[in-house]
Short mmCIF file of C-alpha atoms and ligand atoms in Angstrom, two decimals:
data_model
loop_
_atom_site.label_atom_id
_atom_site.label_comp_id
_atom_site.label_asym_id
_atom_site.label_seq_id
_atom_site.Cartn_x
_atom_site.Cartn_y
_atom_site.Cartn_z
CA MET A 1036 41.71 0.29 18.31
CA ILE A 1037 39.60 2.82 20.05
CA ARG A 1038 41.88 5.20 17.71
CA VAL A 1039 40.81 3.19 14.27
CA THR A 1040 36.99 3.40 15.64
CA VAL A 1041 37.19 6.61 16.00
CA ILE A 1042 38.90 7.77 12.16
CA ALA A 1043 36.39 4.92 10.57
CA VAL A 1044 33.64 6.67 12.54
CA LEU A 1045 34.73 10.21 11.07
CA ALA A 1046 34.95 9.04 7.66
CA ALA A 1047 31.33 7.68 7.38
CA ILE A 1048 30.24 11.06 9.21
CA VAL A 1049 32.02 12.97 5.76
CA THR A 1050 31.01 10.64 3.45
CA THR A 1051 26.94 10.60 4.26
CA LEU A 1052 27.67 14.42 4.40
CA VAL A 1053 28.75 14.46 0.91
CA ALA A 1054 25.64 11.94 -0.42
CA VAL A 1055 23.52 14.10 1.94
CA LEU A 1056 24.96 17.46 0.52
CA ILE A 1057 23.99 16.75 -3.31
CA ARG A 1058 20.97 17.07 -4.61
CA TRP A 1059 20.35 13.63 -6.08
CA LEU A 1060 16.86 13.52 -6.19
CA PRO A 1061 13.79 15.90 -7.84
CA GLU A 1062 12.59 18.15 -5.88
CA SER A 1063 9.32 17.02 -4.17
CA ALA A 1064 6.42 18.10 -4.83
CA SER A 1065 3.45 15.64 -3.14
CA GLU A 1066 2.88 14.41 0.78
CA GLN A 1067 4.02 10.70 -0.54
CA MET A 1068 7.68 11.72 -2.39
CA ASP A 1069 8.35 14.14 1.14
CA ARG A 1070 7.70 10.61 2.64
CA ILE A 1071 9.48 8.28 0.68
CA THR A 1072 12.52 10.52 0.34
CA PHE A 1073 12.67 10.07 4.30
CA THR A 1074 12.64 6.68 3.93
CA TYR A 1075 15.23 6.80 1.08
CA TRP A 1076 18.20 8.62 3.02
CA PHE A 1077 16.93 6.95 6.29
CA ALA A 1078 18.13 3.59 4.90
CA THR A 1079 21.23 5.20 2.72
CA VAL A 1080 22.90 6.92 5.53
CA ILE A 1081 22.30 3.80 7.82
CA SER A 1082 23.81 2.20 4.61
CA ILE A 1083 26.80 4.72 3.96
CA ALA A 1084 27.74 4.88 8.26
CA ILE A 1085 28.27 1.15 7.78
CA PHE A 1086 29.80 0.85 4.85
CA SER A 1087 32.37 3.52 5.85
CA ILE A 1088 32.78 2.01 9.23
CA VAL A 1089 33.56 -1.37 7.76
CA ILE A 1090 36.10 -0.19 4.70
CA GLY A 1091 37.78 2.00 7.19
CA LEU A 1092 38.71 -1.12 9.78
CA ILE A 1093 39.51 -3.68 6.79
CA VAL A 1094 41.92 -0.69 4.83
CA TYR A 1095 43.44 0.17 8.57
CA SER A 1096 43.87 -3.95 9.36
CA VAL A 1097 45.04 -4.64 5.98
CA TRP A 1098 48.06 -1.15 6.68
CA ALA A 1099 48.82 -1.76 10.84
CA PHE A 1100 48.49 -5.74 10.64
CA ARG A 1101 50.69 -6.57 7.48
CA VAL A 1102 53.44 -9.20 7.40
CA GLN A 1103 56.50 -8.49 8.23
CA PRO A 1104 59.28 -8.89 5.58
CA GLU A 1105 60.83 -12.61 6.25
CA ASP A 1106 58.25 -13.23 8.63
CA ASP A 1107 57.09 -16.65 8.18
CA THR A 1108 55.49 -17.45 11.56
CA ASP A 1109 52.25 -17.96 11.93
CA GLY A 1110 49.37 -15.18 13.48
CA PRO A 1111 48.15 -15.97 16.76
CA PRO A 1112 45.50 -18.20 17.21
CA ILE A 1113 42.09 -16.66 17.61
CA HIS A 1114 38.83 -18.50 19.56
CA GLY A 1115 36.25 -15.33 18.79
CA ASN A 1116 35.27 -12.17 20.80
CA THR A 1117 31.98 -13.07 22.41
CA LYS A 1118 30.71 -9.33 22.99
CA LEU A 1119 31.83 -8.09 19.87
CA GLU A 1120 30.04 -10.86 17.66
CA ILE A 1121 26.39 -10.39 19.70
CA ALA A 1122 27.04 -6.79 19.06
CA TRP A 1123 27.50 -6.91 15.10
CA THR A 1124 24.51 -9.28 15.33
CA ILE A 1125 22.67 -6.98 17.31
CA VAL A 1126 22.89 -3.93 16.29
CA PRO A 1127 22.50 -4.61 12.40
CA ALA A 1128 19.48 -6.69 12.99
CA LEU A 1129 17.81 -3.45 14.90
CA LEU A 1130 19.22 -1.06 12.00
CA VAL A 1131 17.00 -3.53 9.59
CA ILE A 1132 14.40 -3.79 12.01
CA SER A 1133 14.10 -0.34 11.75
CA ILE A 1134 14.09 0.00 8.15
CA GLY A 1135 11.52 -2.32 7.92
CA LEU A 1136 9.10 -0.59 10.79
CA VAL A 1137 9.78 2.89 8.63
CA SER A 1138 8.91 1.63 5.17
CA ALA A 1139 5.79 -0.19 6.52
CA VAL A 1140 4.54 2.70 8.40
CA VAL A 1141 5.25 4.81 4.77
CA ILE A 1142 3.73 2.47 2.27
CA SER A 1143 0.33 2.86 5.06
CA LYS A 1144 0.14 6.10 5.31
CA ASN A 1145 0.81 7.05 1.57
CA ALA A 1146 -1.72 4.38 0.71
CA ASN A 1147 -4.30 6.22 2.55
CA ALA A 1148 -6.02 7.91 0.42
CA GLY A 1149 -8.20 10.10 3.48
CA SER A 1150 -12.18 10.51 3.76
CA ASP A 1151 -12.32 12.63 0.77
CA PRO A 1152 -10.22 11.93 -2.20
CA LEU A 1153 -10.72 12.86 -6.05
CA GLU A 1154 -11.69 9.79 -7.92
CA VAL A 1155 -9.56 9.80 -11.18
CA LYS A 1156 -10.06 7.17 -13.47
CA VAL A 1157 -6.85 6.68 -15.90
CA PHE A 1158 -6.93 4.71 -19.37
CA ALA A 1159 -3.79 3.36 -20.41
CA GLN A 1160 -3.35 2.11 -23.94
CA GLN A 1161 -0.71 1.70 -26.36
CA PHE A 1162 0.70 4.48 -26.42
CA ALA A 1163 -1.46 7.20 -24.34
CA TRP A 1164 -2.53 8.08 -21.29
CA LYS A 1165 -6.64 9.48 -20.53
CA PHE A 1166 -7.84 10.59 -17.38
CA GLU A 1167 -11.79 10.84 -16.67
CA TYR A 1168 -12.95 13.03 -13.44
CA PRO A 1169 -16.55 12.88 -11.45
CA GLY A 1170 -18.99 13.94 -14.35
CA GLU A 1171 -17.55 12.17 -16.89
CA VAL A 1172 -15.06 14.84 -17.30
CA ARG A 1173 -12.60 13.21 -19.94
CA SER A 1174 -9.30 14.84 -20.22
CA ASP A 1175 -5.83 14.15 -22.39
CA GLU A 1176 -4.04 16.15 -19.55
CA LEU A 1177 -4.04 15.52 -15.90
CA VAL A 1178 -5.22 18.50 -13.86
CA MET A 1179 -4.77 18.10 -9.77
CA PRO A 1180 -5.65 20.46 -6.67
CA LEU A 1181 -3.42 21.27 -4.82
CA ARG A 1182 -3.08 19.55 -1.09
CA ARG A 1183 -6.49 17.43 -1.99
CA PRO A 1184 -5.42 13.48 -2.19
CA VAL A 1185 -5.97 12.05 -5.29
CA GLU A 1186 -6.90 8.66 -5.86
CA PHE A 1187 -6.00 7.00 -9.18
CA HIS A 1188 -7.93 3.91 -10.27
CA MET A 1189 -5.93 2.48 -13.08
CA GLU A 1190 -7.21 0.59 -16.38
CA SER A 1191 -5.43 -0.75 -19.12
CA ALA A 1192 -6.80 -1.72 -22.24
CA ASP A 1193 -4.06 -3.86 -23.58
CA VAL A 1194 -0.49 -4.19 -22.11
CA ILE A 1195 1.25 -3.53 -18.49
CA HIS A 1196 1.84 0.19 -18.21
CA SER A 1197 3.22 1.66 -15.35
CA LEU A 1198 2.08 5.71 -14.16
CA TRP A 1199 4.91 8.27 -12.82
CA ILE A 1200 5.07 11.38 -12.19
CA PRO A 1201 8.91 11.86 -10.93
CA GLN A 1202 8.69 14.65 -8.64
CA MET A 1203 5.88 13.20 -7.08
CA GLY A 1204 6.88 9.76 -6.00
CA GLN A 1205 4.63 7.27 -6.25
CA LYS A 1206 4.73 5.11 -9.38
CA GLN A 1207 1.72 1.62 -9.96
CA ASP A 1208 1.84 -1.21 -12.51
CA VAL A 1209 -1.75 -0.26 -14.29
CA VAL A 1210 -2.39 -3.82 -15.32
CA PRO A 1211 -4.73 -5.43 -18.05
CA GLY A 1212 -8.05 -6.90 -16.65
CA VAL A 1213 -7.08 -5.52 -13.15
CA THR A 1214 -7.96 -2.19 -11.52
CA THR A 1215 -4.89 -0.39 -9.43
CA LYS A 1216 -4.86 2.25 -7.96
CA ILE A 1217 -2.72 4.81 -5.84
CA VAL A 1218 -2.87 8.08 -4.33
CA ILE A 1219 -1.06 10.95 -4.61
CA THR A 1220 -1.51 14.69 -2.70
CA PRO A 1221 -0.05 17.45 -4.66
CA THR A 1222 2.21 19.90 -2.21
CA ARG A 1223 2.87 22.73 -5.14
CA THR A 1224 1.28 24.01 -7.53
CA GLY A 1225 3.57 23.54 -11.13
CA THR A 1226 3.35 21.76 -14.50
CA PHE A 1227 5.18 18.16 -14.77
CA THR A 1228 5.36 15.18 -16.78
CA LEU A 1229 3.20 11.79 -16.21
CA ILE A 1230 5.94 9.02 -17.37
CA CYS A 1231 5.29 5.57 -18.18
CA THR A 1232 8.19 3.45 -16.63
CA GLU A 1233 6.51 0.06 -17.98
CA LEU A 1234 8.11 -1.08 -21.34
CA CYS A 1235 5.25 -1.55 -23.07
CA GLY A 1236 6.22 -1.57 -27.15
CA LEU A 1237 7.76 0.53 -29.56
CA GLY A 1238 6.18 3.81 -28.44
CA HIS A 1239 6.92 3.28 -24.96
CA ALA A 1240 9.12 6.69 -24.62
CA THR A 1241 6.40 8.46 -26.19
CA MET A 1242 3.69 7.66 -23.40
CA ARG A 1243 3.43 10.94 -22.04
CA ALA A 1244 1.15 13.34 -20.27
CA PRO A 1245 1.11 16.78 -19.04
CA VAL A 1246 0.31 17.42 -15.33
CA ARG A 1247 -0.91 20.51 -14.05
CA VAL A 1248 -1.25 21.14 -10.44
CA LEU A 1249 -3.55 24.10 -10.02
CA GLU A 1250 -4.73 25.72 -6.54
CA GLN A 1251 -8.10 24.26 -4.91
CA PRO A 1252 -10.42 27.41 -6.74
CA GLU A 1253 -8.85 27.43 -9.79
CA PHE A 1254 -8.91 23.64 -10.23
CA ALA A 1255 -12.72 23.80 -9.25
CA SER A 1256 -13.13 26.53 -12.24
CA TRP A 1257 -11.47 24.50 -14.49
CA LEU A 1258 -13.30 21.16 -13.57
CA ALA A 1259 -16.60 23.77 -14.28
CA LYS A 1260 -15.26 24.61 -17.42
CA GLN A 1261 -14.25 20.76 -18.76
CA ARG A 1262 -17.45 19.80 -17.51
CA ALA A 1263 -19.77 22.59 -19.79
CA ALA A 1264 -17.44 22.13 -22.42
CA GLY A 1265 -18.60 18.55 -22.91
CA ALA A 1266 -21.60 19.26 -22.34
CA GLY A 1267 -21.95 21.81 -25.03
CA ALA A 1268 -19.67 19.58 -27.60
CA ALA A 1269 -22.18 16.85 -27.35
CA GLY A 1270 -25.11 19.19 -27.86
CA GLY A 1271 -23.46 20.67 -30.93
CA ALA A 1272 -22.42 16.94 -32.11
CA ALA A 1273 -26.01 16.38 -32.21
CA SER A 1274 -27.28 19.35 -34.00
CA GLY A 1275 -24.51 18.98 -36.44
CA GLY A 1276 -26.05 15.41 -36.99
CA THR A 1277 -29.28 16.55 -37.91
CA GLY A 1278 -28.06 20.10 -39.37
CA GLY A 1279 -25.49 18.86 -41.52
CA GLY A 1280 -23.56 21.46 -43.26
CA THR A 1281 -20.08 23.19 -42.73
CA GLN A 1282 -20.04 24.04 -38.85
CA ALA A 1283 -20.79 19.71 -38.64
CA GLY A 1284 -17.37 19.56 -41.40
CA GLY A 1285 -15.89 21.65 -38.72
CA ALA A 1286 -16.38 19.94 -35.57
CA ALA A 1287 -15.68 16.79 -37.42
CA SER A 1288 -11.69 17.66 -38.19
CA ALA A 1289 -11.84 19.51 -34.64
CA LEU A 1290 -12.67 15.63 -33.31
CA GLY A 1291 -10.15 14.10 -35.89
CA LYS A 1292 -7.12 16.00 -34.76
CA GLN A 1293 -8.17 15.44 -31.35
CA THR A 1294 -8.58 11.65 -31.39
CA PHE A 1295 -5.39 11.60 -33.26
CA ALA A 1296 -3.96 13.19 -30.38
CA SER A 1297 -5.53 11.37 -27.57
CA ALA A 1298 -5.40 8.05 -29.25
CA GLY A 1299 -1.68 8.72 -29.16
CA CYS A 1300 -0.70 8.02 -33.21
CA GLY A 1301 1.75 10.86 -33.02
CA GLY A 1302 3.55 9.18 -30.48
CA CYS A 1303 4.34 6.21 -33.66
CA HIS A 1304 3.68 8.33 -37.33
CA ALA A 1305 4.72 11.12 -39.00
CA PHE A 1306 1.71 13.14 -40.11
CA GLU A 1307 2.33 17.03 -41.32
CA PRO A 1308 -0.90 17.83 -39.93
CA ALA A 1309 -1.07 17.52 -36.66
CA GLY A 1310 2.74 18.16 -36.78
CA THR A 1311 3.79 14.79 -35.57
CA ASP A 1312 7.17 13.82 -36.84
CA ALA A 1313 7.83 9.97 -35.17
CA GLN A 1314 9.35 7.28 -37.19
CA ILE A 1315 8.22 4.12 -35.44
CA GLY A 1316 4.76 3.55 -37.53
CA PRO A 1317 4.58 4.27 -41.61
CA GLY A 1318 4.81 8.08 -41.81
CA LEU A 1319 0.40 9.36 -42.68
CA ASP A 1320 1.12 12.21 -45.64
CA ASN A 1321 0.68 9.94 -48.66
CA LEU A 1322 -2.10 7.53 -47.86
CA VAL A 1323 -3.55 7.86 -51.30
CA ALA A 1324 -1.13 6.24 -52.66
CA ASP A 1325 -0.54 3.55 -49.76
CA ALA A 1326 -4.57 2.70 -50.47
CA LYS A 1327 -3.66 2.51 -54.48
CA LYS A 1328 -0.99 0.26 -53.58
CA ALA A 1329 -3.13 -1.98 -51.53
CA GLY A 1330 -5.77 -1.90 -54.46
CA GLU A 1331 -8.53 -0.35 -51.72
CA PRO A 1332 -10.46 2.93 -51.62
CA GLU A 1333 -8.63 5.08 -49.68
CA ASP A 1334 -11.72 6.20 -46.58
CA ALA A 1335 -11.52 2.21 -46.59
CA TYR A 1336 -8.12 1.58 -46.23
CA ILE A 1337 -7.92 3.86 -43.61
CA GLU A 1338 -10.47 2.96 -41.66
CA GLN A 1339 -9.22 -0.76 -41.90
CA SER A 1340 -5.48 0.19 -40.36
CA ILE A 1341 -6.60 1.58 -37.29
CA VAL A 1342 -9.23 -1.00 -36.45
CA GLU A 1343 -7.26 -4.28 -37.62
CA PRO A 1344 -3.52 -2.81 -38.75
CA ASN A 1345 -2.44 -6.16 -39.18
CA ALA A 1346 -4.99 -6.75 -42.71
CA VAL A 1347 -2.73 -4.50 -44.63
CA VAL A 1348 1.36 -3.95 -43.19
CA VAL A 1349 3.32 -0.99 -45.01
CA ALA A 1350 6.77 -2.41 -46.58
CA GLY A 1351 9.20 -2.36 -44.20
CA TYR A 1352 7.11 -2.47 -40.95
CA GLN A 1353 6.58 -5.30 -39.02
CA PRO A 1354 3.11 -7.17 -37.81
CA GLY A 1355 1.99 -6.61 -34.39
CA VAL A 1356 2.93 -3.53 -33.19
CA MET A 1357 0.73 -1.40 -33.74
CA PRO A 1358 -2.26 -2.24 -30.71
CA GLN A 1359 -5.27 -4.02 -32.53
CA THR A 1360 -7.51 -2.06 -29.46
CA PHE A 1361 -8.79 0.73 -31.90
CA GLY A 1362 -11.76 -0.91 -32.96
CA GLU A 1363 -12.86 -0.80 -28.96
CA THR A 1364 -11.55 2.05 -27.76
CA LEU A 1365 -12.65 4.60 -30.09
CA SER A 1366 -15.94 5.50 -30.41
CA PRO A 1367 -17.81 5.38 -33.75
CA GLU A 1368 -17.78 9.12 -34.26
CA GLU A 1369 -14.06 9.34 -33.44
CA LEU A 1370 -13.29 6.80 -35.77
CA ASP A 1371 -15.20 8.26 -38.28
CA ALA A 1372 -13.56 11.89 -37.50
CA LEU A 1373 -10.28 10.15 -37.59
CA VAL A 1374 -10.87 8.94 -40.80
CA ALA A 1375 -11.88 12.13 -42.15
CA PHE A 1376 -8.85 13.82 -40.40
CA LEU A 1377 -6.10 11.56 -42.03
CA SER A 1378 -7.76 11.49 -45.67
CA GLY A 1379 -7.93 15.30 -45.23
CA LYS A 1380 -10.93 16.03 -45.60
CU1 CUA B 1199 2.94 2.48 -21.27
CU2 CUA B 1199 5.46 1.99 -21.60
#
């Protein structure tokens, strides 16, 4: 019996090494991911070892104690083995409790944002992400400082989404009507991708956002630049509004293009000027013809299609697929600029 147990334990060690030595998970890029990876392997190594020992003993027993040919006698009666039963109750109980304790410590540490986190608001909608930094700096890209905890405050405009950056481990649902929170502390610089991991509609697979982790001084200068640009853009729009002319037109079309990208239109629609070719919703390169078919002036038709997408549904497409929240989530300036961009003006 001792020989069997030794063989089973050796098998457990070999299979555990095979499992651990192959890189199954992406290289960690956050403190939270380090802890999640530790928890994962803590539980997995225990599971592999127990599994290998049990299977090893079963296979050996089936082979060593199999019935001999012509042997029709009963096996010896057994009344149990108290020591063995106590052992196989206590050992698994201790292992499961230890996994529970490790998980509880990791969950609590991963939720701790420390005394000075960077707070970033996250707005999710079908099918785009937006981020807001202190000082009302809005961005379509998630930029994070190295080694400073970032606390996300997340809201959804429509359905349930879920925020996940694979290398950073943490994952949290974004639920309409609730502000959910999550903390990520990046541990290496680089570019990553934020992915929506909750099936949220036809454009779900396209709901991604670029992520960049910068050294703290670089992050500070990025944020300062964004703040200055935000103030500049607001000033420019105001002066364009009073002055009119070609410069205002240029600013409006830039805003239109930017709105097309930030509202996630390209996730579903093909539109040549924006360089998108998605096929989930109708293409937007023939809006003049579509407006004519609907019997409406072009600009009115485009605006209606954005704000009230079920009013006219292009043949071959389903109503109710396009989000009906753009009337609330886009500012009047963004809406006008988007209509102008789409009509090619
Ligand atoms: Cu948002 Cu899937």
